[in-house]
GROMACS .gro file of C-alpha atoms in nm:
model
  511
    1MET     CA    1  -1.789   0.549   1.341
    2ILE     CA    2  -1.710   0.361   1.021
    3THR     CA    3  -1.939   0.591   0.824
    4LEU     CA    4  -1.749   0.887   0.965
    5LEU     CA    5  -1.420   0.722   0.870
    6ILE     CA    6  -1.538   0.690   0.510
    7LEU     CA    7  -1.701   1.032   0.481
    8ILE     CA    8  -1.422   1.250   0.626
    9PRO     CA    9  -1.191   1.224   0.318
   10ILE     CA   10  -1.492   1.277   0.089
   11ILE     CA   11  -1.589   1.591   0.282
   12GLY     CA   12  -1.229   1.711   0.256
   13SER     CA   13  -1.242   1.658  -0.121
   14LEU     CA   14  -1.565   1.857  -0.147
   15ILE     CA   15  -1.406   2.143   0.048
   16LEU     CA   16  -1.113   2.147  -0.196
   17ILE     CA   17  -1.326   2.168  -0.512
   18PRO     CA   18  -1.433   2.537  -0.492
   19ILE     CA   19  -1.082   2.663  -0.417
   20SER     CA   20  -0.914   2.809  -0.725
   21SER     CA   21  -0.563   2.686  -0.797
   22GLU     CA   22  -0.502   2.847  -1.136
   23SER     CA   23  -0.384   3.204  -1.197
   24GLU     CA   24  -0.621   3.436  -1.378
   25THR     CA   25  -0.526   3.522  -1.733
   26VAL     CA   26  -0.420   3.882  -1.770
   27SER     CA   27  -0.447   4.026  -2.123
   28PHE     CA   28  -0.204   4.287  -2.248
   29ASN     CA   29  -0.278   4.543  -2.516
   30ALA     CA   30   0.020   4.604  -2.741
   31ASN     CA   31  -0.084   4.970  -2.783
   32ALA     CA   32  -0.140   5.031  -2.412
   33ASN     CA   33   0.071   5.290  -2.241
   34ALA     CA   34   0.341   5.215  -1.988
   35ASN     CA   35   0.113   5.282  -1.691
   36ALA     CA   36  -0.133   5.018  -1.809
   37ASN     CA   37   0.148   4.767  -1.841
   38VAL     CA   38   0.268   4.843  -1.491
   39ASN     CA   39  -0.085   4.796  -1.355
   40ALA     CA   40  -0.125   4.471  -1.540
   41ASN     CA   41   0.205   4.338  -1.405
   42ALA     CA   42   0.104   4.444  -1.057
   43ASN     CA   43  -0.229   4.265  -1.092
   44GLY     CA   44  -0.049   3.959  -1.222
   45GLY     CA   45   0.180   3.962  -0.918
   46VAL     CA   46  -0.119   3.982  -0.687
   47GLY     CA   47  -0.279   3.695  -0.878
   48GLU     CA   48   0.029   3.477  -0.838
   49LYS     CA   49   0.034   3.544  -0.465
   50GLU     CA   50  -0.333   3.450  -0.444
   51VAL     CA   51  -0.269   3.127  -0.632
   52LEU     CA   52   0.022   3.040  -0.400
   53LYS     CA   53  -0.196   3.114  -0.098
   54ASN     CA   54  -0.474   2.892  -0.233
   55LYS     CA   55  -0.233   2.607  -0.301
   56ASN     CA   56  -0.096   2.622   0.052
   57GLN     CA   57  -0.450   2.630   0.184
   58MET     CA   58  -0.542   2.321  -0.019
   59LYS     CA   59  -0.241   2.132   0.111
   60ARG     CA   60  -0.330   2.217   0.470
   61ILE     CA   61  -0.693   2.113   0.420
   62ALA     CA   62  -0.596   1.777   0.268
   63LEU     CA   63  -0.335   1.706   0.533
   64THR     CA   64  -0.568   1.807   0.817
   65THR     CA   65  -0.845   1.589   0.675
   66SER     CA   66  -0.618   1.285   0.662
   67LEU     CA   67  -0.492   1.347   1.016
   68ILE     CA   68  -0.848   1.377   1.150
   69ASN     CA   69  -0.926   1.043   0.988
   70LEU     CA   70  -0.617   0.894   1.153
   71PHE     CA   71  -0.736   1.007   1.496
   72VAL     CA   72  -1.084   0.862   1.430
   73SER     CA   73  -0.930   0.526   1.337
   74LEU     CA   74  -0.715   0.532   1.653
   75PHE     CA   75  -1.030   0.593   1.857
   76ILE     CA   76  -1.193   0.292   1.689
   77TRP     CA   77  -0.885   0.086   1.781
   78TYR     CA   78  -0.916   0.206   2.140
   79GLN     CA   79  -1.286   0.112   2.155
   80PHE     CA   80  -1.240  -0.222   1.979
   81ASP     CA   81  -1.333  -0.536   2.176
   82SER     CA   82  -1.072  -0.802   2.103
   83ASN     CA   83  -1.259  -1.083   2.283
   84THR     CA   84  -1.512  -1.154   2.008
   85THR     CA   85  -1.508  -1.263   1.645
   86GLN     CA   86  -1.820  -1.060   1.565
   87PHE     CA   87  -1.802  -0.757   1.340
   88GLN     CA   88  -1.809  -0.433   1.537
   89PHE     CA   89  -1.912  -0.074   1.461
   90VAL     CA   90  -2.153  -0.219   1.204
   91SER     CA   91  -2.340   0.036   0.992
   92GLU     CA   92  -2.597  -0.032   0.723
   93PHE     CA   93  -2.760   0.176   0.453
   94ASN     CA   94  -3.054  -0.001   0.290
   95GLN     CA   95  -3.293   0.282   0.207
   96LEU     CA   96  -3.243   0.224  -0.166
   97ASN     CA   97  -3.360  -0.097  -0.332
   98PHE     CA   98  -3.062  -0.117  -0.565
   99CYS     CA   99  -2.797  -0.030  -0.304
  100HIS     CA  100  -2.734  -0.211   0.026
  101LEU     CA  101  -2.421  -0.088   0.199
  102ASN     CA  102  -2.305  -0.296   0.493
  103PHE     CA  103  -1.983  -0.213   0.679
  104GLY     CA  104  -1.811  -0.354   0.987
  105ILE     CA  105  -1.469  -0.416   1.142
  106ASP     CA  106  -1.317  -0.726   1.300
  107GLY     CA  107  -0.969  -0.802   1.431
  108VAL     CA  108  -0.827  -0.857   1.081
  109SER     CA  109  -0.969  -0.556   0.898
  110LEU     CA  110  -0.890  -0.324   1.193
  111TYR     CA  111  -0.518  -0.312   1.120
  112PHE     CA  112  -0.558  -0.264   0.747
  113VAL     CA  113  -0.785   0.034   0.815
  114LEU     CA  114  -0.529   0.175   1.061
  115LEU     CA  115  -0.251   0.127   0.806
  116THR     CA  116  -0.454   0.311   0.540
  117THR     CA  117  -0.528   0.611   0.762
  118PHE     CA  118  -0.166   0.622   0.880
  119ILE     CA  119  -0.010   0.608   0.533
  120THR     CA  120  -0.235   0.866   0.363
  121PRO     CA  121  -0.089   1.173   0.543
  122ILE     CA  122   0.258   1.024   0.485
  123ALA     CA  123   0.185   1.006   0.111
  124LEU     CA  124   0.053   1.363   0.102
  125LEU     CA  125   0.360   1.494   0.284
  126SER     CA  126   0.599   1.303   0.058
  127ASN     CA  127   0.508   1.523  -0.242
  128TYR     CA  128   0.417   1.828  -0.035
  129THR     CA  129   0.659   2.064  -0.210
  130ASN     CA  130   0.720   1.924  -0.559
  131ILE     CA  131   0.360   1.882  -0.686
  132ASN     CA  132   0.231   2.226  -0.791
  133LYS     CA  133   0.064   2.163  -1.124
  134ASN     CA  134  -0.286   2.010  -1.103
  135LEU     CA  135  -0.246   2.017  -0.725
  136LYS     CA  136  -0.620   2.000  -0.656
  137LEU     CA  137  -0.654   1.682  -0.864
  138PHE     CA  138  -0.357   1.530  -0.682
  139LEU     CA  139  -0.495   1.597  -0.334
  140ILE     CA  140  -0.850   1.489  -0.416
  141SER     CA  141  -0.719   1.168  -0.576
  142PHE     CA  142  -0.542   1.058  -0.259
  143LEU     CA  143  -0.830   1.151  -0.031
  144LEU     CA  144  -1.067   0.950  -0.249
  145LEU     CA  145  -0.818   0.662  -0.251
  146GLU     CA  146  -0.826   0.662   0.128
  147SER     CA  147  -1.207   0.638   0.138
  148LEU     CA  148  -1.221   0.366  -0.128
  149GLN     CA  149  -0.957   0.153   0.043
  150ILE     CA  150  -1.130   0.184   0.379
  151CYS     CA  151  -1.457   0.079   0.211
  152ALA     CA  152  -1.284  -0.229   0.068
  153PHE     CA  153  -1.145  -0.328   0.408
  154VAL     CA  154  -1.474  -0.282   0.598
  155SER     CA  155  -1.726  -0.410   0.341
  156LEU     CA  156  -1.938  -0.701   0.461
  157ASP     CA  157  -2.071  -0.778   0.115
  158LEU     CA  158  -1.872  -0.962  -0.151
  159LEU     CA  159  -2.000  -0.755  -0.442
  160LEU     CA  160  -1.921  -0.432  -0.257
  161PHE     CA  161  -1.574  -0.565  -0.183
  162TYR     CA  162  -1.519  -0.625  -0.555
  163ILE     CA  163  -1.645  -0.277  -0.646
  164PHE     CA  164  -1.413  -0.102  -0.402
  165PHE     CA  165  -1.130  -0.348  -0.481
  166GLU     CA  166  -1.142  -0.231  -0.842
  167SER     CA  167  -1.235   0.134  -0.783
  168VAL     CA  168  -0.877   0.229  -0.693
  169LEU     CA  169  -0.755   0.139  -1.044
  170PRO     CA  170  -0.878   0.444  -1.242
  171ILE     CA  171  -0.754   0.686  -0.976
  172LEU     CA  172  -0.408   0.531  -0.964
  173PHE     CA  173  -0.405   0.523  -1.343
  174ILE     CA  174  -0.465   0.900  -1.348
  175VAL     CA  175  -0.202   0.958  -1.078
  176ILE     CA  176   0.065   0.768  -1.274
  177VAL     CA  177  -0.019   0.930  -1.610
  178ILE     CA  178  -0.047   1.292  -1.488
  179PHE     CA  179   0.196   1.307  -1.197
  180GLY     CA  180   0.440   1.031  -1.288
  181HIS     CA  181   0.782   1.087  -1.440
  182GLY     CA  182   0.942   0.933  -1.744
  183GLU     CA  183   0.822   0.891  -2.099
  184ASP     CA  184   0.731   0.529  -2.024
  185ARG     CA  185   0.470   0.623  -1.762
  186PHE     CA  186   0.180   0.580  -2.009
  187ARG     CA  187   0.281   0.221  -2.078
  188SER     CA  188   0.330   0.156  -1.707
  189ALA     CA  189  -0.012   0.300  -1.624
  190PHE     CA  190  -0.187   0.094  -1.891
  191LEU     CA  191   0.003  -0.218  -1.789
  192PHE     CA  192  -0.101  -0.170  -1.426
  193PHE     CA  193  -0.463  -0.098  -1.517
  194LEU     CA  194  -0.512  -0.378  -1.769
  195TYR     CA  195  -0.320  -0.643  -1.572
  196THR     CA  196  -0.517  -0.592  -1.251
  197LEU     CA  197  -0.851  -0.535  -1.427
  198ALA     CA  198  -0.820  -0.850  -1.639
  199GLY     CA  199  -0.703  -1.049  -1.337
  200SER     CA  200  -1.014  -0.947  -1.143
  201LEU     CA  201  -1.265  -1.057  -1.407
  202PRO     CA  202  -1.262  -1.422  -1.285
  203MET     CA  203  -1.344  -1.288  -0.937
  204LEU     CA  204  -1.650  -1.107  -1.072
  205LEU     CA  205  -1.771  -1.425  -1.244
  206CYS     CA  206  -1.726  -1.618  -0.920
  207ILE     CA  207  -1.921  -1.355  -0.723
  208LEU     CA  208  -2.207  -1.381  -0.973
  209SER     CA  209  -2.198  -1.759  -0.940
  210ILE     CA  210  -2.216  -1.733  -0.561
  211TYR     CA  211  -2.511  -1.496  -0.589
  212SER     CA  212  -2.698  -1.729  -0.825
  213TYR     CA  213  -2.635  -2.024  -0.591
  214ILE     CA  214  -2.696  -1.860  -0.251
  215GLY     CA  215  -2.910  -1.562  -0.346
  216SER     CA  216  -2.692  -1.319  -0.156
  217THR     CA  217  -2.337  -1.189  -0.143
  218ASP     CA  218  -2.341  -1.105   0.229
  219PHE     CA  219  -2.031  -1.234   0.408
  220GLN     CA  220  -2.216  -1.389   0.701
  221LEU     CA  221  -2.471  -1.568   0.483
  222ILE     CA  222  -2.198  -1.709   0.258
  223SER     CA  223  -2.003  -1.837   0.559
  224LEU     CA  224  -2.313  -2.027   0.682
  225CYS     CA  225  -2.372  -2.205   0.350
  226GLU     CA  226  -2.231  -2.546   0.264
  227ILE     CA  227  -2.048  -2.541  -0.068
  228SER     CA  228  -1.932  -2.867  -0.225
  229LEU     CA  229  -1.561  -2.929  -0.270
  230GLU     CA  230  -1.583  -2.927  -0.650
  231SER     CA  231  -1.763  -2.592  -0.649
  232GLN     CA  232  -1.516  -2.457  -0.394
  233LYS     CA  233  -1.223  -2.550  -0.619
  234ILE     CA  234  -1.362  -2.356  -0.915
  235LEU     CA  235  -1.456  -2.053  -0.708
  236TRP     CA  236  -1.124  -2.062  -0.524
  237LEU     CA  237  -0.924  -2.053  -0.848
  238GLY     CA  238  -1.121  -1.754  -0.977
  239PHE     CA  239  -1.059  -1.551  -0.663
  240PHE     CA  240  -0.697  -1.666  -0.636
  241ILE     CA  241  -0.610  -1.539  -0.985
  242ALA     CA  242  -0.740  -1.193  -0.895
  243PHE     CA  243  -0.550  -1.181  -0.566
  244ALA     CA  244  -0.233  -1.330  -0.717
  245VAL     CA  245  -0.222  -1.054  -0.977
  246LYS     CA  246  -0.273  -0.785  -0.713
  247THR     CA  247  -0.020  -0.932  -0.465
  248PRO     CA  248   0.165  -0.993  -0.709
  249LEU     CA  249   0.283  -1.354  -0.728
  250TYR     CA  250   0.483  -1.517  -1.007
  251PRO     CA  251   0.422  -1.496  -1.304
  252PHE     CA  252   0.207  -1.181  -1.265
  253ILE     CA  253   0.477  -0.951  -1.126
  254ILE     CA  254   0.582  -0.753  -1.433
  255TRP     CA  255   0.337  -0.464  -1.375
  256LEU     CA  256   0.452  -0.374  -1.023
  257PRO     CA  257   0.815  -0.261  -1.086
  258LYS     CA  258   0.703  -0.053  -1.385
  259ALA     CA  259   0.419   0.108  -1.191
  260HIS     CA  260   0.653   0.192  -0.904
  261SER     CA  261   0.934   0.328  -1.118
  262ASP     CA  262   0.711   0.566  -1.317
  263SER     CA  263   0.468   0.682  -1.048
  264PRO     CA  264   0.523   0.983  -0.820
  265LEU     CA  265   0.659   0.917  -0.473
  266ALA     CA  266   0.314   0.939  -0.311
  267GLY     CA  267   0.184   0.684  -0.561
  268SER     CA  268   0.467   0.443  -0.480
  269ILE     CA  269   0.402   0.482  -0.108
  270ILE     CA  270   0.028   0.410  -0.138
  271LEU     CA  271   0.087   0.126  -0.383
  272ALA     CA  272   0.343  -0.049  -0.162
  273ALA     CA  273   0.178   0.015   0.174
  274THR     CA  274  -0.194  -0.040   0.116
  275ILE     CA  275  -0.292  -0.127  -0.243
  276LEU     CA  276  -0.099  -0.456  -0.229
  277LYS     CA  277  -0.266  -0.531   0.106
  278LEU     CA  278  -0.605  -0.547  -0.065
  279ALA     CA  279  -0.499  -0.888  -0.196
  280THR     CA  280  -0.370  -0.991   0.149
  281TYR     CA  281  -0.706  -0.902   0.298
  282GLY     CA  282  -0.880  -1.091   0.016
  283TYR     CA  283  -0.687  -1.411   0.092
  284ILE     CA  284  -0.798  -1.393   0.455
  285ARG     CA  285  -1.154  -1.274   0.410
  286VAL     CA  286  -1.254  -1.480   0.105
  287LEU     CA  287  -1.031  -1.779   0.028
  288ILE     CA  288  -0.947  -1.901   0.378
  289ASN     CA  289  -1.279  -1.800   0.532
  290PHE     CA  290  -1.529  -1.915   0.268
  291PHE     CA  291  -1.345  -2.201   0.093
  292PRO     CA  292  -1.145  -2.385   0.362
  293ASP     CA  293  -1.159  -2.726   0.187
  294ALA     CA  294  -1.036  -2.582  -0.142
  295THR     CA  295  -0.772  -2.383   0.045
  296ASN     CA  296  -0.643  -2.704   0.201
  297TYR     CA  297  -0.651  -2.876  -0.139
  298PHE     CA  298  -0.459  -2.600  -0.319
  299SER     CA  299  -0.215  -2.514  -0.036
  300PRO     CA  300   0.075  -2.709  -0.194
  301LEU     CA  301   0.021  -2.516  -0.519
  302VAL     CA  302   0.022  -2.184  -0.334
  303GLN     CA  303   0.334  -2.278  -0.139
  304THR     CA  304   0.514  -2.373  -0.461
  305ILE     CA  305   0.416  -2.047  -0.632
  306CYS     CA  306   0.525  -1.844  -0.329
  307THR     CA  307   0.863  -2.019  -0.315
  308ILE     CA  308   0.923  -1.950  -0.684
  309THR     CA  309   0.814  -1.588  -0.632
  310ILE     CA  310   1.053  -1.537  -0.339
  311ILE     CA  311   1.357  -1.680  -0.516
  312TYR     CA  312   1.284  -1.528  -0.857
  313ALA     CA  313   1.206  -1.181  -0.720
  314SER     CA  314   1.510  -1.186  -0.488
  315LEU     CA  315   1.747  -1.281  -0.769
  316SER     CA  316   1.585  -1.021  -0.996
  317THR     CA  317   1.631  -0.758  -0.724
  318ILE     CA  318   2.005  -0.820  -0.700
  319ILE     CA  319   2.067  -0.727  -1.065
  320GLN     CA  320   1.859  -0.407  -1.065
  321GLN     CA  321   2.036  -0.076  -1.128
  322ASP     CA  322   1.731   0.149  -1.081
  323THR     CA  323   1.678   0.222  -0.711
  324LYS     CA  324   1.297   0.231  -0.724
  325ARG     CA  325   1.279  -0.087  -0.927
  326LEU     CA  326   1.506  -0.255  -0.673
  327ILE     CA  327   1.274  -0.167  -0.385
  328ALA     CA  328   0.973  -0.275  -0.595
  329TYR     CA  329   1.118  -0.620  -0.664
  330SER     CA  330   1.206  -0.658  -0.297
  331SER     CA  331   0.838  -0.593  -0.218
  332VAL     CA  332   0.742  -0.888  -0.437
  333ALA     CA  333   0.978  -1.115  -0.242
  334HIS     CA  334   0.840  -1.004   0.094
  335MET     CA  335   0.483  -1.053  -0.024
  336GLY     CA  336   0.574  -1.410  -0.116
  337VAL     CA  337   0.679  -1.478   0.245
  338LEU     CA  338   0.357  -1.315   0.362
  339VAL     CA  339   0.136  -1.541   0.151
  340LEU     CA  340   0.330  -1.846   0.274
  341GLY     CA  341   0.233  -1.756   0.628
  342LEU     CA  342  -0.131  -1.699   0.537
  343PHE     CA  343  -0.167  -2.048   0.387
  344SER     CA  344   0.011  -2.229   0.670
  345ASN     CA  345  -0.314  -2.302   0.861
  346THR     CA  346  -0.141  -2.208   1.186
  347ILE     CA  347  -0.198  -1.919   1.425
  348GLN     CA  348   0.171  -1.829   1.409
  349GLY     CA  349   0.171  -1.816   1.030
  350ILE     CA  350  -0.148  -1.612   0.993
  351GLU     CA  351  -0.058  -1.362   1.265
  352GLY     CA  352   0.297  -1.340   1.132
  353ALA     CA  353   0.164  -1.265   0.784
  354ILE     CA  354  -0.051  -0.981   0.918
  355LEU     CA  355   0.247  -0.843   1.114
  356LEU     CA  356   0.463  -0.865   0.801
  357ALA     CA  357   0.193  -0.683   0.603
  358LEU     CA  358   0.207  -0.398   0.855
  359ALA     CA  359   0.588  -0.401   0.866
  360HIS     CA  360   0.607  -0.390   0.488
  361GLY     CA  361   0.359  -0.101   0.498
  362PHE     CA  362   0.605   0.096   0.715
  363VAL     CA  363   0.948  -0.001   0.578
  364SER     CA  364   0.882  -0.014   0.204
  365PRO     CA  365   0.735   0.343   0.193
  366ALA     CA  366   1.035   0.459   0.398
  367LEU     CA  367   1.278   0.309   0.147
  368PHE     CA  368   1.084   0.463  -0.142
  369THR     CA  369   1.104   0.796   0.042
  370CYS     CA  370   1.481   0.753   0.073
  371VAL     CA  371   1.559   0.659  -0.287
  372GLY     CA  372   1.265   0.811  -0.475
  373GLY     CA  373   1.222   1.117  -0.257
  374VAL     CA  374   1.531   1.237  -0.074
  375ILE     CA  375   1.793   1.117  -0.325
  376TYR     CA  376   1.592   1.166  -0.645
  377ASP     CA  377   1.475   1.517  -0.549
  378ARG     CA  378   1.836   1.626  -0.497
  379THR     CA  379   2.010   1.444  -0.781
  380GLY     CA  380   1.741   1.376  -1.041
  381LYS     CA  381   1.892   1.027  -1.079
  382ARG     CA  382   1.790   0.675  -0.980
  383ILE     CA  383   2.074   0.478  -1.140
  384ILE     CA  384   2.296   0.327  -0.870
  385ASN     CA  385   2.621   0.378  -1.061
  386TYR     CA  386   2.575   0.758  -1.066
  387ILE     CA  387   2.521   0.792  -0.689
  388ARG     CA  388   2.801   0.730  -0.440
  389GLY     CA  389   2.940   0.863  -0.113
  390LEU     CA  390   2.624   1.025   0.026
  391ALA     CA  391   2.752   0.983   0.383
  392THR     CA  392   3.001   1.261   0.312
  393TYR     CA  393   2.740   1.536   0.309
  394MET     CA  394   2.423   1.361   0.434
  395PRO     CA  395   2.507   1.189   0.766
  396VAL     CA  396   2.159   1.207   0.923
  397PHE     CA  397   1.997   1.066   0.612
  398THR     CA  398   2.258   0.790   0.593
  399ILE     CA  399   2.181   0.677   0.948
  400LEU     CA  400   1.806   0.658   0.887
  401PHE     CA  401   1.861   0.488   0.552
  402PHE     CA  402   2.080   0.229   0.727
  403VAL     CA  403   1.816   0.154   0.993
  404PHE     CA  404   1.545   0.099   0.733
  405THR     CA  405   1.783  -0.114   0.525
  406LEU     CA  406   1.842  -0.338   0.826
  407ALA     CA  407   1.469  -0.355   0.895
  408ASN     CA  408   1.410  -0.460   0.534
  409THR     CA  409   1.647  -0.753   0.589
  410GLY     CA  410   1.445  -0.866   0.893
  411ILE     CA  411   1.685  -0.773   1.171
  412PRO     CA  412   1.572  -0.846   1.532
  413LEU     CA  413   1.388  -0.569   1.721
  414SER     CA  414   1.208  -0.472   1.401
  415LEU     CA  415   0.851  -0.564   1.311
  416ASN     CA  416   0.979  -0.722   0.988
  417PHE     CA  417   1.175  -0.976   1.191
  418LEU     CA  418   0.867  -1.090   1.383
  419GLY     CA  419   0.651  -1.104   1.073
  420GLU     CA  420   0.898  -1.308   0.868
  421GLN     CA  421   0.991  -1.543   1.152
  422LEU     CA  422   0.632  -1.618   1.252
  423SER     CA  423   0.532  -1.669   0.888
  424LEU     CA  424   0.818  -1.912   0.830
  425LEU     CA  425   0.760  -2.089   1.163
  426GLY     CA  426   0.398  -2.135   1.066
  427ILE     CA  427   0.479  -2.289   0.730
  428TRP     CA  428   0.755  -2.498   0.891
  429GLN     CA  429   0.487  -2.692   1.080
  430GLN     CA  430   0.327  -2.783   0.748
  431ASN     CA  431   0.628  -2.834   0.523
  432PRO     CA  432   0.987  -2.779   0.647
  433TYR     CA  433   1.128  -2.792   0.293
  434ILE     CA  434   0.907  -2.505   0.174
  435ALA     CA  435   1.001  -2.310   0.487
  436ALA     CA  436   1.372  -2.364   0.418
  437LEU     CA  437   1.334  -2.245   0.059
  438GLY     CA  438   1.128  -1.947   0.174
  439ALA     CA  439   1.397  -1.856   0.425
  440THR     CA  440   1.641  -1.802   0.138
  441GLY     CA  441   1.454  -1.477   0.080
  442ILE     CA  442   1.597  -1.344   0.409
  443LEU     CA  443   1.953  -1.422   0.299
  444LEU     CA  444   1.902  -1.274  -0.045
  445SER     CA  445   1.732  -0.965   0.102
  446ALA     CA  446   2.047  -0.899   0.302
  447CYS     CA  447   2.247  -0.921  -0.021
  448TYR     CA  448   2.051  -0.668  -0.224
  449SER     CA  449   1.964  -0.435   0.066
  450LEU     CA  450   2.320  -0.398   0.192
  451PHE     CA  451   2.447  -0.374  -0.166
  452LEU     CA  452   2.212  -0.081  -0.231
  453TYR     CA  453   2.298   0.094   0.093
  454ASN     CA  454   2.674   0.045   0.058
  455ARG     CA  455   2.689   0.164  -0.303
  456LEU     CA  456   2.484   0.477  -0.237
  457SER     CA  457   2.628   0.579   0.099
  458TYR     CA  458   3.001   0.504   0.096
  459GLY     CA  459   3.303   0.524  -0.128
  460SER     CA  460   3.450   0.835  -0.283
  461TYR     CA  461   3.193   1.104  -0.355
  462SER     CA  462   3.043   1.072  -0.703
  463PRO     CA  463   3.185   1.324  -0.954
  464HIS     CA  464   2.843   1.332  -1.123
  465LEU     CA  465   2.678   1.492  -0.819
  466PRO     CA  466   2.693   1.844  -0.675
  467ILE     CA  467   2.728   1.893  -0.300
  468LEU     CA  468   2.397   1.779  -0.152
  469LYS     CA  469   2.211   1.907   0.152
  470ASP     CA  470   2.105   1.671   0.429
  471ILE     CA  471   1.738   1.594   0.486
  472ASN     CA  472   1.508   1.878   0.588
  473ARG     CA  473   1.246   1.878   0.864
  474ARG     CA  474   0.967   1.747   0.644
  475GLU     CA  475   1.171   1.451   0.522
  476TYR     CA  476   1.300   1.383   0.872
  477SER     CA  477   0.943   1.383   1.008
  478LEU     CA  478   0.834   1.140   0.736
  479LEU     CA  479   1.111   0.891   0.806
  480ILE     CA  480   1.081   0.914   1.185
  481SER     CA  481   0.703   0.863   1.162
  482LEU     CA  482   0.765   0.537   0.977
  483LEU     CA  483   1.056   0.432   1.199
  484ILE     CA  484   0.878   0.466   1.535
  485PRO     CA  485   0.604   0.203   1.475
  486THR     CA  486   0.854  -0.030   1.307
  487ILE     CA  487   1.070  -0.039   1.622
  488ILE     CA  488   0.802  -0.005   1.891
  489PHE     CA  489   0.584  -0.284   1.751
  490GLY     CA  490   0.895  -0.492   1.693
  491ILE     CA  491   0.975  -0.468   2.066
  492LEU     CA  492   0.612  -0.479   2.191
  493PRO     CA  493   0.427  -0.702   1.940
  494ASN     CA  494   0.152  -0.798   2.186
  495VAL     CA  495  -0.004  -0.457   2.129
  496LEU     CA  496  -0.090  -0.584   1.782
  497LEU     CA  497  -0.124  -0.955   1.855
  498ASN     CA  498  -0.379  -0.943   2.138
  499PRO     CA  499  -0.668  -0.818   1.921
  500LEU     CA  500  -0.564  -1.068   1.652
  501HIS     CA  501  -0.574  -1.394   1.850
  502VAL     CA  502  -0.949  -1.452   1.843
  503SER     CA  503  -0.997  -1.351   1.479
  504SER     CA  504  -0.698  -1.551   1.352
  505SER     CA  505  -0.804  -1.861   1.549
  506ALA     CA  506  -1.140  -1.851   1.370
  507LEU     CA  507  -0.958  -1.882   1.035
  508LEU     CA  508  -0.810  -2.223   1.112
  509TYR     CA  509  -0.970  -2.517   0.938
  510VAL     CA  510  -0.967  -2.887   1.028
  511VAL     CA  511  -0.773  -3.104   0.785
   0.00000   0.00000   0.00000
């Protein structure tokens, strides 16, 4: 089943390759008669219709492929046995001496795979109408991103995890450079690529050290080996730097707002929902699982960094005037709360962190869709001072925007509320002072979220804007698709928590 989950997007990409998306060049002879010109124009019109037909066909193929993968992942969820910590649906490919692929799913990786397959069709639909140039490259990029992310979440080999962890970088780099907007997108793309690539080099060195010491990079073999505390400390720091850059935690946060602000909407959605969760998964799978003694030793350091990240990012969010940058900085603050829960060494904290990762994967893409999709597509502006009074002509959008704004602040009955509260309750058992400082992020999130919503939605209608149309069916479907799981899982969290209990209990270490 896992092999099928990985191969479906690749097969969809291969189907897209032969389809032509460029119009044929029609040459005109200056000395040709009028009838020849008429025929040439007619042929050109037929060619344009054929190109439009091919583009629509490519969009349908990519969207159908991603939806099929979503249904396969839901079937895996349905068949998953939540009463064991063993990896399930394990598949191996060891026919080649130089390549040993080993994949499997447990209670932790299951939800990250589900989030990836759920967000990919959302990302494709978000730019369904406004990406027409290099469309084939755009669609293939996101299908390949889906396969590579799934491979990272289901890999049972540390070296494979690193390869797939890094393999998303060149594709996202291309997406930002080619499909991004703004003259600064080249700098943003290079900053994203170089920051995350350089941050991951210590992880590669640590993986090579583990291989030289153990003779294997298989997850289960590493977990059975005894590693001294001094060695654990060195290895832990190498992996932590890579994951801290990808999260990002202070002081490695500068690349994320720039990457978000200059990438297309689909890129922002994927980046916020799933790319940042690669680091979350890495904390759980590598640091806590393989180096528990070092994790306990460095927990105060992590808690201090997370507290600084939450307060710094929240205060930075309040002063932002660019709507996409504001949502990007708010993501940094929420990820700080998430990491606090992960390093609490409590079931509540770890499960709350995973719930918050899922909630952030729903709400943050919805907010990017609101400000970087609905509003930006209609106005061409992202500066808060130019946009005002949207409730006058966009009442349906304003209501949905308000609900997601409240969810971003962690209001009860939303999945964000459960994730943040469980994360903070978990860290409270370890250090009440850190929990109190981390809770300031909830107060500050209410400040910047309500400020953004109030400035954009109410007041006298902005003289800089024409009369705007309310959201269409596609945009409504996108936002409702993200709203439903946010509310349902916020009311019925046991649907998510039951498969998590056994796997999260196995992550606890004895102090």
